[in-house]
PDB file of C-alpha atoms in Angstrom:
ATOM      1  CA  MET A  25       0.000   0.000   0.000  1.00  0.00           C
ATOM      2  CA  THR A  26       2.856   2.367   0.861  1.00  0.00           C
ATOM      3  CA  ASN A  27       4.541   1.725  -2.498  1.00  0.00           C
ATOM      4  CA  PHE A  28       1.236   2.294  -4.290  1.00  0.00           C
ATOM      5  CA  LEU A  29       0.733   5.700  -2.633  1.00  0.00           C
ATOM      6  CA  ALA A  30       4.343   6.645  -3.295  1.00  0.00           C
ATOM      7  CA  LYS A  31       3.832   5.848  -6.989  1.00  0.00           C
ATOM      8  CA  ILE A  32       0.694   7.996  -7.117  1.00  0.00           C
ATOM      9  CA  PHE A  33       2.375  11.033  -5.610  1.00  0.00           C
ATOM     10  CA  MET A  34       5.506  10.611  -7.740  1.00  0.00           C
ATOM     11  CA  ASN A  35       3.149  10.784 -10.728  1.00  0.00           C
ATOM     12  CA  ILE A  36       1.595  13.984  -9.341  1.00  0.00           C
ATOM     13  CA  TYR A  37       4.993  15.636  -8.767  1.00  0.00           C
ATOM     14  CA  SER A  38       6.049  14.638 -12.285  1.00  0.00           C
ATOM     15  CA  THR A  39       2.876  16.196 -13.756  1.00  0.00           C
ATOM     16  CA  ILE A  40       3.442  19.425 -11.822  1.00  0.00           C
ATOM     17  CA  SER A  41       7.101  19.644 -12.879  1.00  0.00           C
ATOM     18  CA  GLN A  42       6.328  19.067 -16.567  1.00  0.00           C
ATOM     19  CA  ASN A  43       3.552  21.650 -16.668  1.00  0.00           C
ATOM     20  CA  ILE A  44       5.655  24.293 -14.918  1.00  0.00           C
ATOM     21  CA  TRP A  45       8.541  24.213 -17.392  1.00  0.00           C
ATOM     22  CA  LYS A  46       6.264  23.848 -20.427  1.00  0.00           C
ATOM     23  CA  THR A  47       4.206  26.884 -19.363  1.00  0.00           C
ATOM     24  CA  TYR A  48       7.203  29.140 -18.822  1.00  0.00           C
ATOM     25  CA  LEU A  49       8.791  27.972 -22.066  1.00  0.00           C
ATOM     26  CA  ILE A  50       5.626  29.014 -23.894  1.00  0.00           C
ATOM     27  CA  LEU A  51       5.583  32.333 -22.004  1.00  0.00           C
ATOM     28  CA  PHE A  52       9.234  32.982 -22.929  1.00  0.00           C
ATOM     29  CA  PHE A  53       8.525  32.506 -26.628  1.00  0.00           C
ATOM     30  CA  PHE A  54       5.396  34.637 -26.241  1.00  0.00           C
ATOM     31  CA  VAL A  55       7.455  37.579 -24.965  1.00  0.00           C
ATOM     32  CA  LEU A  56      10.062  36.983 -27.679  1.00  0.00           C
ATOM     33  CA  PHE A  57       7.302  36.933 -30.306  1.00  0.00           C
ATOM     34  CA  ALA A  58       5.826  40.223 -29.030  1.00  0.00           C
ATOM     35  CA  GLY A  59       9.245  41.894 -29.072  1.00  0.00           C
ATOM     36  CA  THR A  60      10.003  40.671 -32.592  1.00  0.00           C
ATOM     37  CA  LEU A  61       6.636  41.908 -33.809  1.00  0.00           C
ATOM     38  CA  ALA A  62       7.210  45.362 -32.323  1.00  0.00           C
ATOM     39  CA  TYR A  63      10.616  45.562 -34.005  1.00  0.00           C
ATOM     40  CA  VAL A  64       9.470  44.405 -37.475  1.00  0.00           C
ATOM     41  CA  LEU A  65       6.338  46.569 -37.624  1.00  0.00           C
ATOM     42  CA  THR A  66       8.066  49.775 -36.536  1.00  0.00           C
ATOM     43  CA  LYS A  67      11.090  49.103 -38.783  1.00  0.00           C
ATOM     44  CA  SER A  68       8.830  48.461 -41.810  1.00  0.00           C
ATOM     45  CA  LEU A  69       7.169  51.848 -41.315  1.00  0.00           C
ATOM     46  CA  GLY A  70      10.505  53.628 -41.484  1.00  0.00           C
ATOM     47  CA  TYR A  71      11.037  54.194 -37.770  1.00  0.00           C
ATOM     48  CA  GLU A  72      14.270  53.488 -35.952  1.00  0.00           C
ATOM     49  CA  PRO A  73      14.431  50.035 -34.218  1.00  0.00           C
ATOM     50  CA  SER A  74      14.729  51.815 -30.883  1.00  0.00           C
ATOM     51  CA  VAL A  75      11.090  52.924 -31.233  1.00  0.00           C
ATOM     52  CA  GLY A  76       9.937  49.299 -31.293  1.00  0.00           C
ATOM     53  CA  ILE A  77      12.111  48.493 -28.305  1.00  0.00           C
ATOM     54  CA  VAL A  78      10.671  51.410 -26.330  1.00  0.00           C
ATOM     55  CA  ILE A  79       7.110  50.327 -27.195  1.00  0.00           C
ATOM     56  CA  PHE A  80       7.842  46.769 -26.113  1.00  0.00           C
ATOM     57  CA  ILE A  81       9.444  47.837 -22.819  1.00  0.00           C
ATOM     58  CA  PHE A  82       6.418  50.030 -22.117  1.00  0.00           C
ATOM     59  CA  ALA A  83       4.142  47.036 -22.752  1.00  0.00           C
ATOM     60  CA  LEU A  84       6.121  44.887 -20.323  1.00  0.00           C
ATOM     61  CA  ILE A  85       5.956  47.563 -17.621  1.00  0.00           C
ATOM     62  CA  TYR A  86       2.241  47.987 -18.219  1.00  0.00           C
ATOM     63  CA  SER A  87       1.694  44.221 -17.988  1.00  0.00           C
ATOM     64  CA  PHE A  88       3.292  44.067 -14.554  1.00  0.00           C
ATOM     65  CA  VAL A  89       1.334  47.084 -13.322  1.00  0.00           C
ATOM     66  CA  SER A  90      -2.002  45.863 -14.652  1.00  0.00           C
ATOM     67  CA  TYR A  91      -2.307  42.800 -12.468  1.00  0.00           C
ATOM     68  CA  PHE A  92      -2.525  45.003  -9.360  1.00  0.00           C
ATOM     69  CA  TYR A  93      -6.083  45.859 -10.396  1.00  0.00           C
ATOM     70  CA  SER A  94      -7.123  42.847 -12.488  1.00  0.00           C
ATOM     71  CA  ASP A  95      -8.674  40.986  -9.526  1.00  0.00           C
ATOM     72  CA  LYS A  96     -11.004  43.884  -8.661  1.00  0.00           C
ATOM     73  CA  MET A  97     -12.125  44.170 -12.276  1.00  0.00           C
ATOM     74  CA  VAL A  98     -12.846  40.435 -12.617  1.00  0.00           C
ATOM     75  CA  LEU A  99     -14.786  40.260  -9.349  1.00  0.00           C
ATOM     76  CA  ALA A 100     -16.845  43.288 -10.339  1.00  0.00           C
ATOM     77  CA  THR A 101     -17.685  42.037 -13.837  1.00  0.00           C
ATOM     78  CA  THR A 102     -18.756  38.597 -12.566  1.00  0.00           C
ATOM     79  CA  GLY A 103     -21.029  40.086  -9.909  1.00  0.00           C
ATOM     80  CA  ALA A 104     -19.178  38.329  -7.082  1.00  0.00           C
ATOM     81  CA  LYS A 105     -20.057  39.478  -3.544  1.00  0.00           C
ATOM     82  CA  GLU A 106     -17.656  39.057  -0.643  1.00  0.00           C
ATOM     83  CA  ILE A 107     -18.845  36.898   2.244  1.00  0.00           C
ATOM     84  CA  HIS A 108     -17.519  36.219   5.738  1.00  0.00           C
ATOM     85  CA  LYS A 109     -17.387  33.175   7.982  1.00  0.00           C
ATOM     86  CA  ALA A 110     -20.776  33.779   9.628  1.00  0.00           C
ATOM     87  CA  GLN A 111     -22.529  33.838   6.245  1.00  0.00           C
ATOM     88  CA  ASN A 112     -21.292  30.412   5.108  1.00  0.00           C
ATOM     89  CA  PRO A 113     -19.293  28.611   7.846  1.00  0.00           C
ATOM     90  CA  GLU A 114     -18.747  25.380   5.892  1.00  0.00           C
ATOM     91  CA  PHE A 115     -17.382  27.131   2.795  1.00  0.00           C
ATOM     92  CA  TYR A 116     -15.090  29.228   5.004  1.00  0.00           C
ATOM     93  CA  ARG A 117     -13.828  26.251   7.029  1.00  0.00           C
ATOM     94  CA  ILE A 118     -12.974  24.224   3.931  1.00  0.00           C
ATOM     95  CA  VAL A 119     -10.942  27.081   2.466  1.00  0.00           C
ATOM     96  CA  GLU A 120      -9.357  27.790   5.846  1.00  0.00           C
ATOM     97  CA  ASN A 121      -8.204  24.172   6.280  1.00  0.00           C
ATOM     98  CA  LEU A 122      -6.871  23.957   2.736  1.00  0.00           C
ATOM     99  CA  ALA A 123      -5.033  27.268   3.036  1.00  0.00           C
ATOM    100  CA  LEU A 124      -3.413  26.126   6.260  1.00  0.00           C
ATOM    101  CA  GLY A 125      -2.414  22.884   4.536  1.00  0.00           C
ATOM    102  CA  GLU A 126      -0.793  24.885   1.730  1.00  0.00           C
ATOM    103  CA  GLY A 127       0.886  27.231   4.208  1.00  0.00           C
ATOM    104  CA  MET A 128      -0.716  30.294   2.643  1.00  0.00           C
ATOM    105  CA  PRO A 129      -2.993  33.100   3.912  1.00  0.00           C
ATOM    106  CA  ILE A 130      -6.751  32.569   3.781  1.00  0.00           C
ATOM    107  CA  PRO A 131      -8.001  34.325   0.634  1.00  0.00           C
ATOM    108  CA  ARG A 132     -11.024  36.592   0.501  1.00  0.00           C
ATOM    109  CA  LEU A 133     -14.149  34.601  -0.304  1.00  0.00           C
ATOM    110  CA  TYR A 134     -16.841  35.564  -2.792  1.00  0.00           C
ATOM    111  CA  VAL A 135     -20.134  34.092  -3.969  1.00  0.00           C
ATOM    112  CA  ILE A 136     -21.808  34.638  -7.340  1.00  0.00           C
ATOM    113  CA  GLN A 137     -25.581  34.331  -7.341  1.00  0.00           C
ATOM    114  CA  ASP A 138     -25.952  31.977 -10.306  1.00  0.00           C
ATOM    115  CA  PRO A 139     -27.343  28.419 -10.613  1.00  0.00           C
ATOM    116  CA  SER A 140     -24.542  27.404 -12.983  1.00  0.00           C
ATOM    117  CA  ALA A 141     -21.832  25.417 -11.158  1.00  0.00           C
ATOM    118  CA  ASN A 142     -18.400  27.053 -11.422  1.00  0.00           C
ATOM    119  CA  ALA A 143     -15.543  28.666  -9.494  1.00  0.00           C
ATOM    120  CA  PHE A 144     -12.420  30.748 -10.058  1.00  0.00           C
ATOM    121  CA  ALA A 145      -9.479  32.322  -8.237  1.00  0.00           C
ATOM    122  CA  THR A 146      -7.853  35.680  -8.815  1.00  0.00           C
ATOM    123  CA  GLY A 147      -5.250  37.965  -7.226  1.00  0.00           C
ATOM    124  CA  ARG A 148      -1.636  38.777  -7.948  1.00  0.00           C
ATOM    125  CA  ASP A 149      -0.183  36.622  -5.144  1.00  0.00           C
ATOM    126  CA  PRO A 150      -1.272  34.531  -2.126  1.00  0.00           C
ATOM    127  CA  LYS A 151      -1.437  37.637   0.098  1.00  0.00           C
ATOM    128  CA  HIS A 152      -3.877  39.374  -2.255  1.00  0.00           C
ATOM    129  CA  ALA A 153      -5.960  36.429  -3.420  1.00  0.00           C
ATOM    130  CA  ALA A 154      -9.675  35.857  -3.756  1.00  0.00           C
ATOM    131  CA  VAL A 155     -11.704  32.718  -4.455  1.00  0.00           C
ATOM    132  CA  ALA A 156     -15.197  32.948  -5.895  1.00  0.00           C
ATOM    133  CA  VAL A 157     -17.810  30.217  -6.281  1.00  0.00           C
ATOM    134  CA  THR A 158     -21.332  30.209  -7.647  1.00  0.00           C
ATOM    135  CA  THR A 159     -24.362  29.353  -5.543  1.00  0.00           C
ATOM    136  CA  GLY A 160     -24.888  26.512  -8.005  1.00  0.00           C
ATOM    137  CA  ILE A 161     -21.618  24.816  -7.097  1.00  0.00           C
ATOM    138  CA  LEU A 162     -22.297  25.155  -3.365  1.00  0.00           C
ATOM    139  CA  GLU A 163     -25.664  23.455  -3.825  1.00  0.00           C
ATOM    140  CA  ARG A 164     -24.593  20.623  -6.147  1.00  0.00           C
ATOM    141  CA  LEU A 165     -21.288  19.366  -4.718  1.00  0.00           C
ATOM    142  CA  ASN A 166     -20.709  17.306  -1.585  1.00  0.00           C
ATOM    143  CA  ARG A 167     -17.911  18.207   0.819  1.00  0.00           C
ATOM    144  CA  ALA A 168     -15.203  16.039  -0.794  1.00  0.00           C
ATOM    145  CA  GLU A 169     -16.023  17.404  -4.250  1.00  0.00           C
ATOM    146  CA  LEU A 170     -16.082  20.996  -3.013  1.00  0.00           C
ATOM    147  CA  GLU A 171     -12.714  20.438  -1.326  1.00  0.00           C
ATOM    148  CA  GLY A 172     -11.318  19.199  -4.641  1.00  0.00           C
ATOM    149  CA  VAL A 173     -12.546  22.308  -6.469  1.00  0.00           C
ATOM    150  CA  LEU A 174     -11.299  24.724  -3.821  1.00  0.00           C
ATOM    151  CA  ALA A 175      -7.924  22.969  -3.609  1.00  0.00           C
ATOM    152  CA  HIS A 176      -7.683  23.406  -7.388  1.00  0.00           C
ATOM    153  CA  GLU A 177      -8.405  27.139  -7.075  1.00  0.00           C
ATOM    154  CA  LEU A 178      -5.985  27.645  -4.198  1.00  0.00           C
ATOM    155  CA  SER A 179      -3.336  25.888  -6.288  1.00  0.00           C
ATOM    156  CA  HIS A 180      -3.855  28.503  -9.004  1.00  0.00           C
ATOM    157  CA  VAL A 181      -3.022  31.141  -6.405  1.00  0.00           C
ATOM    158  CA  LYS A 182      -0.043  29.306  -4.923  1.00  0.00           C
ATOM    159  CA  ASN A 183       1.382  28.554  -8.382  1.00  0.00           C
ATOM    160  CA  TYR A 184       0.931  32.241  -9.381  1.00  0.00           C
ATOM    161  CA  ASP A 185      -1.262  31.206 -12.311  1.00  0.00           C
ATOM    162  CA  THR A 186      -3.389  34.329 -11.943  1.00  0.00           C
ATOM    163  CA  ARG A 187      -0.279  36.475 -12.365  1.00  0.00           C
ATOM    164  CA  VAL A 188       0.919  34.532 -15.415  1.00  0.00           C
ATOM    165  CA  LEU A 189      -2.500  34.717 -17.068  1.00  0.00           C
ATOM    166  CA  ALA A 190      -2.825  38.439 -16.326  1.00  0.00           C
ATOM    167  CA  ILE A 191       0.522  39.113 -17.993  1.00  0.00           C
ATOM    168  CA  THR A 192      -0.336  36.999 -21.045  1.00  0.00           C
ATOM    169  CA  ALA A 193      -3.702  38.764 -21.365  1.00  0.00           C
ATOM    170  CA  VAL A 194      -1.928  42.138 -21.482  1.00  0.00           C
ATOM    171  CA  LEU A 195       0.577  40.818 -24.039  1.00  0.00           C
ATOM    172  CA  VAL A 196      -2.292  39.606 -26.236  1.00  0.00           C
ATOM    173  CA  GLY A 197      -3.895  43.038 -25.959  1.00  0.00           C
ATOM    174  CA  PHE A 198      -0.575  44.704 -26.759  1.00  0.00           C
ATOM    175  CA  ILE A 199      -0.074  42.582 -29.881  1.00  0.00           C
ATOM    176  CA  SER A 200      -3.614  43.257 -31.107  1.00  0.00           C
ATOM    177  CA  LEU A 201      -3.203  46.988 -30.482  1.00  0.00           C
ATOM    178  CA  LEU A 202       0.185  47.064 -32.226  1.00  0.00           C
ATOM    179  CA  SER A 203      -1.254  45.315 -35.291  1.00  0.00           C
ATOM    180  CA  ASP A 204      -4.200  47.714 -35.383  1.00  0.00           C
ATOM    181  CA  LEU A 205      -1.915  50.777 -35.120  1.00  0.00           C
ATOM    182  CA  PHE A 206       0.299  49.372 -37.878  1.00  0.00           C
ATOM    183  CA  PHE A 207      -2.599  49.074 -40.338  1.00  0.00           C
ATOM    184  CA  ARG A 208      -3.926  52.505 -39.401  1.00  0.00           C
ATOM    185  CA  HIS A 209      -0.512  54.056 -40.026  1.00  0.00           C
ATOM    186  CA  LEU A 210      -0.130  52.088 -43.257  1.00  0.00           C
ATOM    187  CA  LEU A 211      -3.417  53.496 -44.551  1.00  0.00           C
ATOM    188  CA  TRP A 212      -3.248  57.039 -43.219  1.00  0.00           C
ATOM    189  CA  GLY A 213       0.375  57.674 -42.301  1.00  0.00           C
ATOM    190  CA  GLU A 214       2.801  59.808 -44.312  1.00  0.00           C
ATOM    191  CA  ASN A 215       6.143  58.209 -43.425  1.00  0.00           C
ATOM    192  CA  ARG A 216       6.153  55.434 -46.052  1.00  0.00           C
ATOM    193  CA  LYS A 217       8.496  56.599 -48.812  1.00  0.00           C
ATOM    194  CA  ASN A 218      11.613  54.851 -47.444  1.00  0.00           C
ATOM    195  CA  ASN A 219       9.974  51.526 -46.691  1.00  0.00           C
ATOM    196  CA  ASN A 220      11.624  48.299 -47.772  1.00  0.00           C
ATOM    197  CA  ILE A 221       8.947  46.484 -49.836  1.00  0.00           C
ATOM    198  CA  PHE A 222      10.087  43.020 -48.788  1.00  0.00           C
ATOM    199  CA  LEU A 223      10.124  43.969 -45.106  1.00  0.00           C
ATOM    200  CA  LEU A 224       6.760  45.680 -45.469  1.00  0.00           C
ATOM    201  CA  ALA A 225       5.243  42.518 -46.978  1.00  0.00           C
ATOM    202  CA  ILE A 226       6.553  40.476 -44.013  1.00  0.00           C
ATOM    203  CA  ALA A 227       5.181  43.072 -41.602  1.00  0.00           C
ATOM    204  CA  ILE A 228       1.722  42.950 -43.188  1.00  0.00           C
ATOM    205  CA  GLY A 229       1.678  39.157 -42.913  1.00  0.00           C
ATOM    206  CA  LEU A 230       2.781  39.328 -39.272  1.00  0.00           C
ATOM    207  CA  ALA A 231       0.208  42.004 -38.447  1.00  0.00           C
ATOM    208  CA  ILE A 232      -2.552  39.776 -39.829  1.00  0.00           C
ATOM    209  CA  LEU A 233      -1.404  36.548 -38.162  1.00  0.00           C
ATOM    210  CA  ALA A 234       0.026  37.924 -34.903  1.00  0.00           C
ATOM    211  CA  PRO A 235      -3.268  38.479 -32.997  1.00  0.00           C
ATOM    212  CA  ILE A 236      -4.431  34.968 -33.932  1.00  0.00           C
ATOM    213  CA  ILE A 237      -1.118  33.397 -32.906  1.00  0.00           C
ATOM    214  CA  ALA A 238      -1.088  35.404 -29.660  1.00  0.00           C
ATOM    215  CA  SER A 239      -4.575  34.222 -28.757  1.00  0.00           C
ATOM    216  CA  LEU A 240      -3.614  30.604 -29.439  1.00  0.00           C
ATOM    217  CA  ILE A 241      -0.546  30.948 -27.207  1.00  0.00           C
ATOM    218  CA  GLN A 242      -2.694  32.448 -24.453  1.00  0.00           C
ATOM    219  CA  LEU A 243      -5.125  29.535 -24.694  1.00  0.00           C
ATOM    220  CA  ALA A 244      -2.266  27.025 -24.593  1.00  0.00           C
ATOM    221  CA  ILE A 245      -0.904  28.605 -21.410  1.00  0.00           C
ATOM    222  CA  SER A 246      -4.376  28.585 -19.855  1.00  0.00           C
ATOM    223  CA  ARG A 247      -4.793  24.860 -20.585  1.00  0.00           C
ATOM    224  CA  LYS A 248      -1.374  24.032 -19.117  1.00  0.00           C
ATOM    225  CA  ARG A 249      -2.208  25.899 -15.909  1.00  0.00           C
ATOM    226  CA  GLU A 250      -5.431  23.901 -15.545  1.00  0.00           C
ATOM    227  CA  TYR A 251      -3.520  20.626 -15.688  1.00  0.00           C
ATOM    228  CA  LEU A 252      -1.059  21.998 -13.149  1.00  0.00           C
ATOM    229  CA  ALA A 253      -3.811  23.147 -10.774  1.00  0.00           C
ATOM    230  CA  ASP A 254      -5.508  19.744 -11.018  1.00  0.00           C
ATOM    231  CA  ALA A 255      -2.296  17.979 -10.017  1.00  0.00           C
ATOM    232  CA  SER A 256      -1.438  20.487  -7.278  1.00  0.00           C
ATOM    233  CA  GLY A 257      -4.974  20.351  -5.868  1.00  0.00           C
ATOM    234  CA  VAL A 258      -4.845  16.561  -5.621  1.00  0.00           C
ATOM    235  CA  LEU A 259      -1.471  16.819  -3.919  1.00  0.00           C
ATOM    236  CA  LEU A 260      -3.163  18.949  -1.256  1.00  0.00           C
ATOM    237  CA  THR A 261      -6.308  16.860  -0.690  1.00  0.00           C
ATOM    238  CA  ARG A 262      -4.697  13.440  -1.334  1.00  0.00           C
ATOM    239  CA  TYR A 263      -8.017  12.462  -2.946  1.00  0.00           C
ATOM    240  CA  PRO A 264      -8.112  12.631  -6.766  1.00  0.00           C
ATOM    241  CA  GLU A 265     -11.663  11.240  -6.933  1.00  0.00           C
ATOM    242  CA  GLY A 266     -13.070  14.322  -5.185  1.00  0.00           C
ATOM    243  CA  LEU A 267     -11.994  16.666  -7.985  1.00  0.00           C
ATOM    244  CA  ALA A 268     -12.745  14.106 -10.720  1.00  0.00           C
ATOM    245  CA  SER A 269     -16.307  13.660  -9.466  1.00  0.00           C
ATOM    246  CA  ALA A 270     -16.723  17.435  -9.128  1.00  0.00           C
ATOM    247  CA  LEU A 271     -15.623  17.987 -12.737  1.00  0.00           C
ATOM    248  CA  GLU A 272     -18.167  15.410 -13.891  1.00  0.00           C
ATOM    249  CA  LYS A 273     -20.976  17.192 -12.065  1.00  0.00           C
ATOM    250  CA  ILE A 274     -19.942  20.676 -13.158  1.00  0.00           C
ATOM    251  CA  SER A 275     -19.528  19.683 -16.808  1.00  0.00           C
ATOM    252  CA  SER A 276     -22.940  17.969 -16.835  1.00  0.00           C
ATOM    253  CA  ASP A 277     -24.621  21.287 -16.014  1.00  0.00           C
ATOM    254  CA  PRO A 278     -25.652  22.780 -19.400  1.00  0.00           C
ATOM    255  CA  ARG A 279     -26.330  26.275 -18.050  1.00  0.00           C
ATOM    256  CA  PRO A 280     -23.728  28.964 -18.922  1.00  0.00           C
ATOM    257  CA  LEU A 281     -22.653  31.466 -16.293  1.00  0.00           C
ATOM    258  CA  LYS A 282     -24.587  34.638 -17.104  1.00  0.00           C
ATOM    259  CA  THR A 283     -21.900  37.132 -16.053  1.00  0.00           C
ATOM    260  CA  ALA A 284     -18.967  35.324 -17.704  1.00  0.00           C
ATOM    261  CA  THR A 285     -17.342  36.725 -20.841  1.00  0.00           C
ATOM    262  CA  SER A 286     -14.696  35.535 -23.276  1.00  0.00           C
ATOM    263  CA  ALA A 287     -12.214  37.782 -21.431  1.00  0.00           C
ATOM    264  CA  THR A 288     -12.787  36.026 -18.087  1.00  0.00           C
ATOM    265  CA  ALA A 289     -13.631  32.476 -19.244  1.00  0.00           C
ATOM    266  CA  HIS A 290     -10.067  31.194 -18.798  1.00  0.00           C
ATOM    267  CA  LEU A 291     -10.195  31.904 -15.056  1.00  0.00           C
ATOM    268  CA  PHE A 292     -12.949  29.401 -14.237  1.00  0.00           C
ATOM    269  CA  ILE A 293     -12.437  25.745 -13.364  1.00  0.00           C
ATOM    270  CA  ILE A 294     -14.293  24.820 -16.561  1.00  0.00           C
ATOM    271  CA  ASN A 295     -15.358  26.979 -19.492  1.00  0.00           C
ATOM    272  CA  PRO A 296     -18.400  28.962 -18.256  1.00  0.00           C
ATOM    273  CA  LEU A 297     -19.539  29.749 -21.828  1.00  0.00           C
ATOM    274  CA  LYS A 298     -21.044  26.315 -22.344  1.00  0.00           C
ATOM    275  CA  GLY A 299     -22.371  25.432 -25.748  1.00  0.00           C
ATOM    276  CA  LYS A 300     -20.552  28.328 -27.418  1.00  0.00           C
ATOM    277  CA  GLY A 301     -17.549  28.026 -29.684  1.00  0.00           C
ATOM    278  CA  PHE A 302     -16.113  25.796 -32.393  1.00  0.00           C
ATOM    279  CA  SER A 303     -16.760  22.186 -33.180  1.00  0.00           C
ATOM    280  CA  GLY A 304     -14.532  19.300 -34.197  1.00  0.00           C
ATOM    281  CA  TRP A 305     -10.773  19.609 -33.892  1.00  0.00           C
ATOM    282  CA  LEU A 306     -11.035  23.390 -33.459  1.00  0.00           C
ATOM    283  CA  THR A 307     -12.723  22.807 -30.094  1.00  0.00           C
ATOM    284  CA  HIS A 308      -9.389  21.929 -28.496  1.00  0.00           C
ATOM    285  CA  VAL A 309      -7.299  24.502 -30.386  1.00  0.00           C
ATOM    286  CA  PHE A 310      -9.531  27.441 -29.435  1.00  0.00           C
ATOM    287  CA  SER A 311     -10.565  26.193 -25.984  1.00  0.00           C
ATOM    288  CA  THR A 312      -9.597  27.971 -22.771  1.00  0.00           C
ATOM    289  CA  HIS A 313      -9.567  24.613 -20.943  1.00  0.00           C
ATOM    290  CA  PRO A 314      -8.342  21.071 -21.612  1.00  0.00           C
ATOM    291  CA  PRO A 315     -11.038  18.482 -22.434  1.00  0.00           C
ATOM    292  CA  ILE A 316     -12.940  17.527 -19.281  1.00  0.00           C
ATOM    293  CA  GLU A 317     -12.746  13.839 -20.188  1.00  0.00           C
ATOM    294  CA  GLU A 318      -8.955  14.038 -20.391  1.00  0.00           C
ATOM    295  CA  ARG A 319      -8.681  15.851 -17.059  1.00  0.00           C
ATOM    296  CA  ILE A 320     -10.898  13.280 -15.354  1.00  0.00           C
ATOM    297  CA  LYS A 321      -8.946  10.404 -16.909  1.00  0.00           C
ATOM    298  CA  ILE A 322      -5.637  11.835 -15.651  1.00  0.00           C
ATOM    299  CA  LEU A 323      -7.048  12.424 -12.177  1.00  0.00           C
ATOM    300  CA  ARG A 324      -8.332   8.865 -11.913  1.00  0.00           C
ATOM    301  CA  SER A 325      -4.980   7.494 -13.049  1.00  0.00           C
ATOM    302  CA  MET A 326      -3.183   9.189 -10.146  1.00  0.00           C
TER     303      MET A 326
END
């Protein structure tokens, strides 16, 4: 029995390790891609390369500043209301016990009045974290399942997933804005007489493809962080079946979360925009989350 448990937890640690380095490798190439884009677009318009570098540095600074306020914006747009221990003692005690087990501060707790079952975490670090759940998830899940979900969300906070996703969201916005400004300048700008035609053709192609590529990278990072949070959450509860069963129940609920948007969908434990999106192979490529069936299969193999 001891060897069996040791094998399970070695598998969990291996999953966590793989997802960490894969995520940061993707993020590294994302930053490199954004910097290259800034350089090529500004150079093709006849500006000095230093202009692109300045724009990119500004974007990086802005990305690190933005996450200070991202949690407040997300909580406000989802209609989450803060609650205290007296309002829902069981919810509070579960989070309290899990936070103590993780060695992290107890996050602020929020509830969204919505029958759809879902949950998310936000905040730039464990000291400024918040966990929100819907009334639907509190009603549908038993204690073990709710513990699995909350352990998953606390893992997002401990692993700094919310910070990583906030930075990638800003980089996606920066790339889209840069592409838009490039086309506006190309159409209405006056500084085009010294442009290199070959470089300009490359820049136009990049400006068209860059926002799509950036969004795909963002989605890939989001999916990796979900796998990581699943593994980390199980490491905390020592009970993979709790989260697996919870994912089955949540995914079986066909109701979308009314206050969720495409900008906040990646934060939730499963995609809250149920029934919306692409079909076939594009479902995985453009999904904010890994397939539920795959997540459940991995959890039950631990």
